[in-house]
Amino acid sequence: MPLPPEVLEDIKGKIDAAEERVKEIEDVLADLRATGVGIGEQEERLKAAKEDLRHLRLFYERQSKRVGATS
């Protein structure tokens, strides 16, 4: 059973916001790297978060297709 369209819109908004935050974090890490601060742990955590976000985006896209197919 596909998710209701309202729920999908909410999910999309949250995914978009998370992707913007990832870009901000990448900028901060780039600045820290430029100053010589070790950021290995933060980079690993960011990599894991980006992978989770990618999975959520795929879930959203699949659910959107299901809603479109049943409408």
Phi, psi and omega in degrees: 000124181289156177288152177297149181304324180297320179293319179297321178298319178296316179299315180299317179299319180289323177295315179300317179296319179295321178295324176295319179296322179299317179299318178297317180296320178300321178296317179297316180296323177296319178296317179296319179299319181295332180271358177092008179283137177287125184232023183304313181295317180296322179295321178294318179295321178295318179300316179295319179295320179295323178293317176299318179296321177298319178295319178296320179297317177298318177301313180301314182297319178295316179296321179298320178295322179295319179295318178296326182285333182265350182283000000 
